[in-house]
Coordinates of C-alpha atoms in Angstrom, one line a residue:
X1 CA 3.4 -28.0 -6.3
X2 CA 5.7 -27.7 -3.6
X3 CA 5.3 -27.8 0.3
X4 CA 6.5 -24.3 0.4
X5 CA 3.9 -23.0 -2.1
X6 CA 0.8 -25.1 -0.4
X7 CA 2.0 -23.6 2.9
X8 CA 1.8 -20.0 1.2
X9 CA -1.6 -20.4 -0.6
X10 CA -2.7 -21.7 2.7
X11 CA -1.5 -18.7 4.5
X12 CA -3.1 -16.6 1.9
X13 CA -6.5 -18.1 1.8
X14 CA -7.2 -18.7 5.3
X15 CA -5.9 -15.4 6.7
X16 CA -8.0 -13.6 3.6
X17 CA -11.0 -15.5 4.8
X18 CA -10.6 -14.7 8.4
X19 CA -10.6 -11.1 7.8
X20 CA -13.3 -11.0 5.2
X21 CA -15.5 -12.6 7.6
X22 CA -15.3 -10.2 10.0
X23 CA -16.0 -7.7 8.3
X24 CA -18.9 -9.2 6.3
X25 CA -20.4 -10.1 9.4
X26 CA -20.7 -6.3 10.0
X27 CA -22.8 -5.9 6.8
X28 CA -25.2 -8.7 7.6
X29 CA -25.9 -7.8 11.0
X30 CA -25.9 -4.2 10.0
X31 CA -28.8 -5.3 8.0
X32 CA -30.7 -7.5 11.1
X33 CA -29.7 -6.0 14.4
X34 CA -27.6 -2.6 14.4
X35 CA -30.4 -0.7 12.7
X36 CA -32.5 -1.7 16.1
X37 CA -29.9 -1.8 18.6
X38 CA -27.5 0.8 18.2
X39 CA -28.8 3.1 15.2
X40 CA -32.4 3.4 17.0
X41 CA -34.9 5.7 15.2
X42 CA -39.0 5.8 15.1
X43 CA -38.5 5.3 11.2
X44 CA -37.3 2.2 10.3
X45 CA -36.3 3.0 7.3
X46 CA -33.9 5.9 8.7
X47 CA -32.1 3.5 11.0
X48 CA -31.0 1.3 8.1
X49 CA -29.7 3.6 6.5
X50 CA -27.7 5.0 9.4
X51 CA -26.8 1.3 9.9
X52 CA -25.5 1.2 6.3
X53 CA -23.7 4.8 6.7
X54 CA -21.6 3.1 9.4
X55 CA -21.2 0.0 7.4
X56 CA -20.0 2.3 4.2
X57 CA -17.7 5.0 6.1
X58 CA -15.6 2.3 6.9
X59 CA -14.6 2.0 3.2
X60 CA -13.0 5.2 2.8
X61 CA -10.7 4.0 5.8
X62 CA -9.8 1.2 3.5
X63 CA -7.3 3.2 1.1
X64 CA -6.1 4.7 4.3
X65 CA -5.3 1.2 5.4
X66 CA -4.0 0.5 2.1
X67 CA -1.4 3.3 2.2
X68 CA -0.3 2.6 5.4
X69 CA 0.2 -1.3 5.6
X70 CA 1.2 -1.3 1.7
X71 CA 4.1 0.8 3.2
X72 CA 4.9 -1.4 5.3
X73 CA 4.9 -4.1 2.8
X74 CA 6.8 -2.6 0.1
X75 CA 9.5 -1.2 2.7
X76 CA 9.4 -4.3 5.2
X77 CA 7.7 -7.1 3.5
X78 CA 4.7 -8.6 2.6
X79 CA 4.9 -11.1 5.6
X80 CA 4.5 -8.5 8.1
X81 CA 1.6 -6.3 6.8
X82 CA -0.4 -9.9 7.0
X83 CA 0.2 -10.9 10.8
X84 CA -0.8 -7.2 11.5
X85 CA -3.7 -6.7 9.4
X86 CA -5.2 -9.7 11.1
X87 CA -4.5 -8.9 14.6
X88 CA -6.2 -5.3 14.4
X89 CA -9.1 -6.8 12.5
X90 CA -9.5 -9.9 15.3
X91 CA -9.6 -7.4 17.9
X92 CA -12.1 -4.8 16.6
X93 CA -14.7 -8.0 15.7
X94 CA -14.1 -9.5 19.3
X95 CA -15.1 -5.8 21.2
X96 CA -18.2 -5.5 18.7
X97 CA -19.3 -8.7 20.5
X98 CA -19.0 -7.3 24.0
X99 CA -20.2 -3.8 23.0
X100 CA -23.2 -2.5 25.1
X101 CA -26.4 -1.3 23.1
X102 CA -28.0 1.9 22.6
X103 CA -30.5 1.3 25.7
X104 CA -27.6 0.6 27.8
X105 CA -24.8 3.3 27.1
X106 CA -27.0 5.9 24.8
X107 CA -25.3 7.9 22.2
X108 CA -21.7 6.2 22.9
X109 CA -23.1 2.8 21.4
X110 CA -23.3 3.7 17.9
X111 CA -19.8 6.0 18.2
X112 CA -17.9 2.9 19.9
X113 CA -19.6 0.7 17.1
X114 CA -18.4 3.1 14.3
X115 CA -14.7 3.2 15.6
X116 CA -14.5 -0.1 16.0
X117 CA -15.4 -0.6 12.2
X118 CA -13.1 2.2 11.6
X119 CA -10.4 -0.6 12.7
X120 CA -11.8 -2.9 10.7
X121 CA -11.5 -1.2 7.4
X122 CA -7.7 0.0 8.1
X123 CA -7.1 -3.9 8.8
X124 CA -9.0 -4.8 5.7
X125 CA -7.1 -2.0 3.6
X126 CA -3.7 -3.4 4.4
X127 CA -5.0 -7.4 4.2
X128 CA -6.1 -7.7 0.5
X129 CA -2.8 -6.6 -1.1
X130 CA -0.4 -8.1 1.3
X131 CA -2.3 -11.7 0.7
X132 CA -2.6 -11.2 -3.0
X133 CA 1.1 -10.8 -3.2
X134 CA 1.9 -13.3 -1.2
X135 CA 0.2 -15.4 -3.5
X136 CA 1.1 -14.0 -6.9
X137 CA 4.8 -13.4 -6.0
X138 CA 5.5 -17.3 -4.9
X139 CA 3.7 -18.3 -8.2
X140 CA 5.5 -20.1 -11.5
X141 CA 5.2 -17.9 -14.4
X142 CA 2.1 -19.9 -16.2
X143 CA 0.0 -20.0 -13.0
X144 CA 0.1 -16.6 -11.9
X145 CA -3.7 -16.3 -12.4
X146 CA -4.4 -19.7 -10.5
X147 CA -2.4 -19.0 -7.3
X148 CA -3.6 -15.1 -7.7
X149 CA -7.0 -16.4 -7.4
X150 CA -6.5 -18.3 -4.5
X151 CA -6.6 -15.4 -1.9
X152 CA -9.8 -14.4 -3.7
X153 CA -11.4 -17.3 -2.6
X154 CA -11.4 -15.7 0.9
X155 CA -13.9 -13.2 0.3
X156 CA -16.4 -15.9 -0.7
X157 CA -15.6 -17.8 2.0
X158 CA -15.5 -15.3 4.4
X159 CA -19.2 -14.2 3.0
X160 CA -20.3 -18.0 3.4
X161 CA -19.3 -18.0 7.1
X162 CA -20.7 -14.8 7.9
X163 CA -23.9 -15.4 6.1
X164 CA -23.8 -19.2 7.5
X165 CA -23.0 -18.3 11.4
X166 CA -26.1 -15.7 11.0
X167 CA -28.2 -18.0 9.4
X168 CA -28.0 -20.6 12.1
X169 CA -28.3 -17.6 14.8
X170 CA -31.6 -16.7 13.5
X171 CA -33.0 -20.0 14.3
X172 CA -33.3 -18.7 17.9
X173 CA -35.9 -17.1 18.8
X174 CA -36.3 -13.4 18.4
X175 CA -35.8 -12.0 21.7
X176 CA -32.9 -14.4 22.3
X177 CA -31.2 -13.3 18.9
X178 CA -31.7 -10.0 19.3
X179 CA -30.2 -10.0 22.7
X180 CA -27.2 -12.3 22.3
X181 CA -27.5 -14.7 19.7
X182 CA -26.1 -12.2 16.9
X183 CA -22.8 -11.5 19.1
X184 CA -21.7 -15.2 19.3
X185 CA -20.1 -15.4 15.6
X186 CA -18.3 -12.2 16.6
X187 CA -16.9 -13.2 19.5
X188 CA -16.2 -16.5 18.5
X189 CA -14.1 -15.1 15.6
X190 CA -11.2 -14.6 18.0
X191 CA -10.4 -18.5 17.4
X192 CA -10.3 -17.9 14.0
X193 CA -8.3 -15.3 14.1
X194 CA -5.5 -17.2 16.5
X195 CA -5.6 -20.2 13.8
X196 CA -5.2 -17.2 11.1
X197 CA -2.0 -16.1 12.8
X198 CA -0.3 -19.4 13.5
X199 CA -0.5 -20.5 9.9
X200 CA 0.9 -17.0 9.0
X201 CA 3.9 -16.9 11.3
X202 CA 5.2 -20.2 9.5
X203 CA 5.7 -18.4 6.1
X204 CA 8.6 -16.7 4.5
X205 CA 9.2 -13.5 2.6
X206 CA 8.2 -13.8 -1.2
X207 CA 10.7 -14.2 -3.5
X208 CA 10.1 -10.9 -5.9
X209 CA 10.4 -9.1 -2.9
X210 CA 13.5 -10.5 -1.8
X211 CA 15.1 -9.7 -5.2
X212 CA 14.1 -6.2 -5.0
X213 CA 15.7 -6.1 -1.2
X214 CA 18.9 -7.4 -2.8
X215 CA 19.2 -5.4 -5.9
X216 CA 18.7 -2.3 -3.8
X217 CA 15.1 -1.7 -5.5
X218 CA 13.1 -0.7 -2.2
X219 CA 11.3 2.4 -2.6
X220 CA 11.8 5.3 0.3
X221 CA 8.6 6.5 -0.2
X222 CA 6.3 4.1 -2.5
X223 CA 3.3 6.0 -2.2
X224 CA 5.1 9.3 -3.7
X225 CA 6.5 6.7 -6.0
X226 CA 3.1 5.7 -6.7
X227 CA 1.3 8.8 -7.1
X228 CA 4.4 10.3 -9.6
X229 CA 5.2 7.6 -11.8
X230 CA 2.2 5.2 -11.8
X231 CA -1.3 7.6 -11.1
X232 CA -2.9 6.1 -14.5
X233 CA -2.5 2.6 -13.6
X234 CA -3.5 3.6 -10.0
X235 CA -7.0 5.4 -11.9
X236 CA -7.4 2.3 -14.0
X237 CA -7.4 -0.3 -11.4
X238 CA -9.7 1.9 -9.1
X239 CA -12.0 2.0 -12.2
X240 CA -11.9 -1.4 -13.0
X241 CA -12.9 -2.5 -9.2
X242 CA -16.2 -0.6 -9.6
X243 CA -18.4 -3.3 -11.7
X244 CA -16.9 -6.0 -9.2
X245 CA -17.6 -4.2 -6.1
X246 CA -21.3 -2.5 -6.4
X247 CA -22.8 -5.2 -7.7
X248 CA -21.2 -7.6 -5.1
X249 CA -22.6 -5.5 -2.3
X250 CA -26.1 -5.8 -4.1
X251 CA -25.8 -9.5 -4.6
X252 CA -24.4 -10.6 -0.7
X253 CA -25.4 -7.9 1.8
X254 CA -28.6 -5.7 0.3
X255 CA -30.1 -8.3 -0.6
X256 CA -31.0 -9.6 3.1
X257 CA -32.8 -6.4 3.9
X258 CA -34.7 -6.3 0.8
X259 CA -35.7 -9.5 0.3
X260 CA -37.0 -9.2 3.9
X261 CA -38.2 -5.9 4.0
X262 CA -39.7 -5.7 0.4
X263 CA -40.0 -9.4 -0.9
X264 CA -41.4 -11.0 2.4
X265 CA -38.7 -13.7 2.6
X266 CA -37.7 -14.9 5.9
X267 CA -34.0 -13.9 7.1
X268 CA -33.1 -17.8 6.8
X269 CA -34.6 -18.2 3.4
X270 CA -32.5 -14.6 2.3
X271 CA -28.9 -15.6 4.0
X272 CA -29.5 -19.4 2.7
X273 CA -29.6 -17.8 -0.9
X274 CA -26.2 -15.9 -0.4
X275 CA -24.5 -19.1 1.2
X276 CA -25.1 -20.8 -1.7
X277 CA -24.2 -18.1 -4.0
X278 CA -21.1 -17.6 -2.3
X279 CA -20.2 -21.6 -2.7
X280 CA -20.4 -21.7 -6.2
X281 CA -18.2 -18.5 -6.4
X282 CA -15.8 -20.2 -4.4
X283 CA -15.8 -23.0 -6.7
X284 CA -15.9 -20.9 -10.1
X285 CA -13.1 -18.3 -8.8
X286 CA -10.0 -21.1 -9.2
X287 CA -11.4 -22.4 -12.5
X288 CA -11.5 -18.6 -13.7
X289 CA -8.0 -17.8 -12.4
X290 CA -6.6 -21.0 -14.4
X291 CA -8.4 -20.1 -17.4
X292 CA -7.1 -16.5 -17.6
X293 CA -3.9 -18.5 -17.5
X294 CA -4.6 -19.3 -20.9
X295 CA -7.0 -17.1 -22.3
X296 CA -5.8 -13.7 -20.6
X297 CA -7.5 -11.8 -18.0
X298 CA -8.9 -8.7 -20.0
X299 CA -10.9 -11.0 -21.9
X300 CA -12.5 -12.8 -18.7
X301 CA -13.3 -9.3 -17.2
X302 CA -14.8 -8.1 -20.3
X303 CA -17.3 -11.1 -20.0
X304 CA -18.1 -10.0 -16.6
X305 CA -18.8 -6.5 -17.3
X306 CA -21.4 -7.3 -20.3
X307 CA -22.9 -10.1 -18.3
X308 CA -23.4 -7.7 -15.3
X309 CA -25.0 -5.1 -17.9
X310 CA -27.7 -7.9 -19.3
X311 CA -28.3 -9.5 -16.0
X312 CA -29.3 -6.4 -14.1
X313 CA -33.0 -6.4 -14.9
X314 CA -33.3 -10.3 -14.8
X315 CA -32.0 -10.0 -11.6
X316 CA -34.8 -8.0 -10.5
X317 CA -37.5 -9.9 -12.1
X318 CA -36.7 -13.2 -10.6
X319 CA -36.5 -11.6 -7.2
X320 CA -39.9 -10.2 -7.9
X321 CA -41.6 -13.4 -8.2
X322 CA -41.2 -14.2 -4.6
X323 CA -40.0 -17.8 -5.0
X324 CA -37.4 -19.2 -2.8
X325 CA -36.0 -21.2 -5.6
X326 CA -35.8 -18.1 -7.8
X327 CA -34.2 -15.8 -5.0
X328 CA -31.6 -18.5 -4.8
X329 CA -30.8 -18.8 -8.7
X330 CA -30.8 -15.3 -8.7
X331 CA -28.2 -15.3 -6.2
X332 CA -26.1 -18.1 -7.6
X333 CA -26.0 -16.3 -11.2
X334 CA -25.5 -13.0 -10.1
X335 CA -23.1 -13.6 -7.2
X336 CA -22.1 -16.8 -7.9
X337 CA -21.4 -16.8 -11.9
X338 CA -20.9 -13.5 -13.0
X339 CA -19.4 -11.9 -9.6
X340 CA -16.9 -15.1 -9.5
X341 CA -15.8 -14.7 -12.8
X342 CA -15.0 -10.9 -12.2
X343 CA -12.9 -11.9 -8.6
X344 CA -11.0 -14.7 -9.9
X345 CA -9.1 -12.6 -12.1
X346 CA -9.1 -9.1 -10.6
X347 CA -6.2 -9.3 -8.4
X348 CA -3.9 -11.1 -10.8
X349 CA -4.6 -8.5 -13.3
X350 CA -4.1 -5.5 -10.9
X351 CA -1.0 -7.1 -9.8
X352 CA 0.3 -6.8 -13.3
X353 CA -0.2 -2.7 -13.4
X354 CA 2.9 -2.4 -11.4
X355 CA 6.9 -3.0 -10.7
X356 CA 7.4 -5.0 -7.8
X357 CA 8.8 -1.9 -5.5
X358 CA 5.7 -0.4 -5.5
X359 CA 3.0 -3.1 -6.1
X360 CA 1.8 -3.4 -2.7
X361 CA 0.9 0.3 -2.7
X362 CA -0.3 0.8 -6.3
X363 CA -2.7 -2.4 -6.5
X364 CA -3.7 -1.3 -2.6
X365 CA -4.6 1.7 -3.4
X366 CA -6.2 1.6 -6.8
X367 CA -8.5 -1.5 -5.1
X368 CA -9.4 0.3 -1.8
X369 CA -10.4 3.7 -3.4
X370 CA -12.7 1.6 -5.7
X371 CA -14.0 -0.2 -2.9
X372 CA -14.8 2.8 -0.8
X373 CA -16.3 4.8 -3.9
X374 CA -18.4 2.1 -5.3
X375 CA -18.6 -0.7 -2.5
X376 CA -19.8 0.5 0.8
X377 CA -22.1 2.8 -0.5
X378 CA -23.5 0.4 -2.8
X379 CA -26.0 -1.0 0.1
X380 CA -26.6 2.7 1.3
X381 CA -27.2 3.9 -2.5
X382 CA -29.4 1.0 -3.2
X383 CA -32.0 1.8 0.1
X384 CA -31.9 5.6 -0.7
X385 CA -32.8 4.6 -4.4
X386 CA -35.7 2.3 -3.3
X387 CA -36.8 5.1 -0.8
X388 CA -37.0 7.7 -3.3
X389 CA -38.6 5.8 -6.2
X390 CA -41.5 4.5 -4.4
X391 CA -39.6 0.7 -3.9
X392 CA -39.1 0.6 -7.5
X393 CA -36.1 -1.7 -8.4
X394 CA -35.4 0.1 -11.6
X395 CA -33.0 2.6 -10.4
X396 CA -31.3 0.2 -8.5
X397 CA -30.6 -1.6 -11.7
X398 CA -29.7 0.9 -13.6
X399 CA -27.0 2.0 -10.8
X400 CA -25.8 -1.7 -11.5
X401 CA -25.5 -0.9 -15.4
X402 CA -23.9 2.3 -15.0
X403 CA -21.2 0.5 -12.3
X404 CA -20.0 -1.4 -15.5
X405 CA -19.8 1.0 -17.9
X406 CA -17.2 3.0 -15.6
X407 CA -15.2 -0.4 -15.4
X408 CA -15.8 -0.8 -19.2
X409 CA -14.2 2.9 -19.7
X410 CA -11.2 1.5 -17.6
X411 CA -10.4 -1.8 -19.0
X412 CA -10.5 0.0 -22.2
X413 CA -7.5 1.9 -21.0
X414 CA -5.8 -1.1 -19.9
X415 CA -3.7 -1.6 -23.4
X416 CA -2.9 1.9 -23.8
X417 CA -1.3 2.0 -20.5
X418 CA 1.1 -1.1 -21.1
X419 CA 2.2 0.8 -24.0
X420 CA 2.8 3.5 -22.2
X421 CA 5.2 1.4 -19.7
X422 CA 6.7 0.1 -22.7
X423 CA 7.5 3.7 -24.0
X424 CA 9.2 4.4 -20.5
X425 CA 11.0 1.5 -20.6
X426 CA 12.8 2.3 -24.1
X427 CA 13.2 5.6 -23.1
X428 CA 15.0 4.2 -20.0
X429 CA 17.3 1.9 -22.0
X430 CA 18.0 4.4 -24.5
X431 CA 19.4 6.5 -21.8
X432 CA 21.7 3.9 -20.2
X433 CA 22.9 3.2 -23.9
X434 CA 23.2 6.5 -24.8

């Protein structure tokens, strides 16, 4: 592997990990702190629901961020978007660490917090597509799955960093953790952002974008071309995202509040389980990405869908046993193995749905719409289902199975979508020749 490729993969991975660290930090703290110091309510469940609502609302900004920054990516280059998104994310996260609580400034506290969360959503909406394409468009033809899996590792690494940081801070006495301890990871994230920006500024534009630029194939309005000619591919990408994103936020975010509020685990035990599961996922992702170059990405994704369906009820049964070992094992299987397999091929698979000139817009739109509909709402939906059905986990397990069914339908359409592209290509060739 050349030095250029190593630097590109490092820039893609490190920047992605920092972005996701900042983003997941909010979700973890929302379950432990924000429901008490920002979204204050006499009913603890309502406070948690309000905190998760602020967590989920930002997901609906992610498609907007995807369109905004992917427009820049498809028009001016992938590199520019990566610098901009990382800067915005870092500033928003650092500001959260300084924000006064509800007890200090009243209703303005949750309002300002939600606005900063909006900025996080916009930044992450543009980050994912840029980081993924930076890796995929530099990859040799027979290594696209492996290269495309590297920025996906940033998701689990970000979750590891966020959970580990909070796990360490929860060792503080309760009053110190609630007053200032939770703020430390938010403030320290500024150092990570500076490092990430230094790495990213040292890379060049992707070869595929430069070729499209030289050939005059740069779209004037990528979003219009995407919605006009590639809307089916956007819907397929959106549907395929559901099985990866909804269970992920159950395994990685909802589990923290569920294990501590309903199952009598400590915060440290729950967070450590997420860290271990994320470590396993980080190891699995590049292995699966490399395997997809040999056996195909669709086959691996179908495995992940079926595994999600079969594992939904056993997952909650293991949690119910009250064993720290089973809590950790359940998280390793769900987050580490099943989600890791889905995530390892998802980005590269989606990038192959779209041509280079609108690829950033296409994958960002499909991915972020799927995340908005099924990802950010997952902890909120799961919490509401528990409250509605007397803390029974059965509706939550059925919800996960339903998410898998949606993606199964989407993946079943991948073949017909590729055939449609071939027909369109043949039609264009006929027009040129005739």
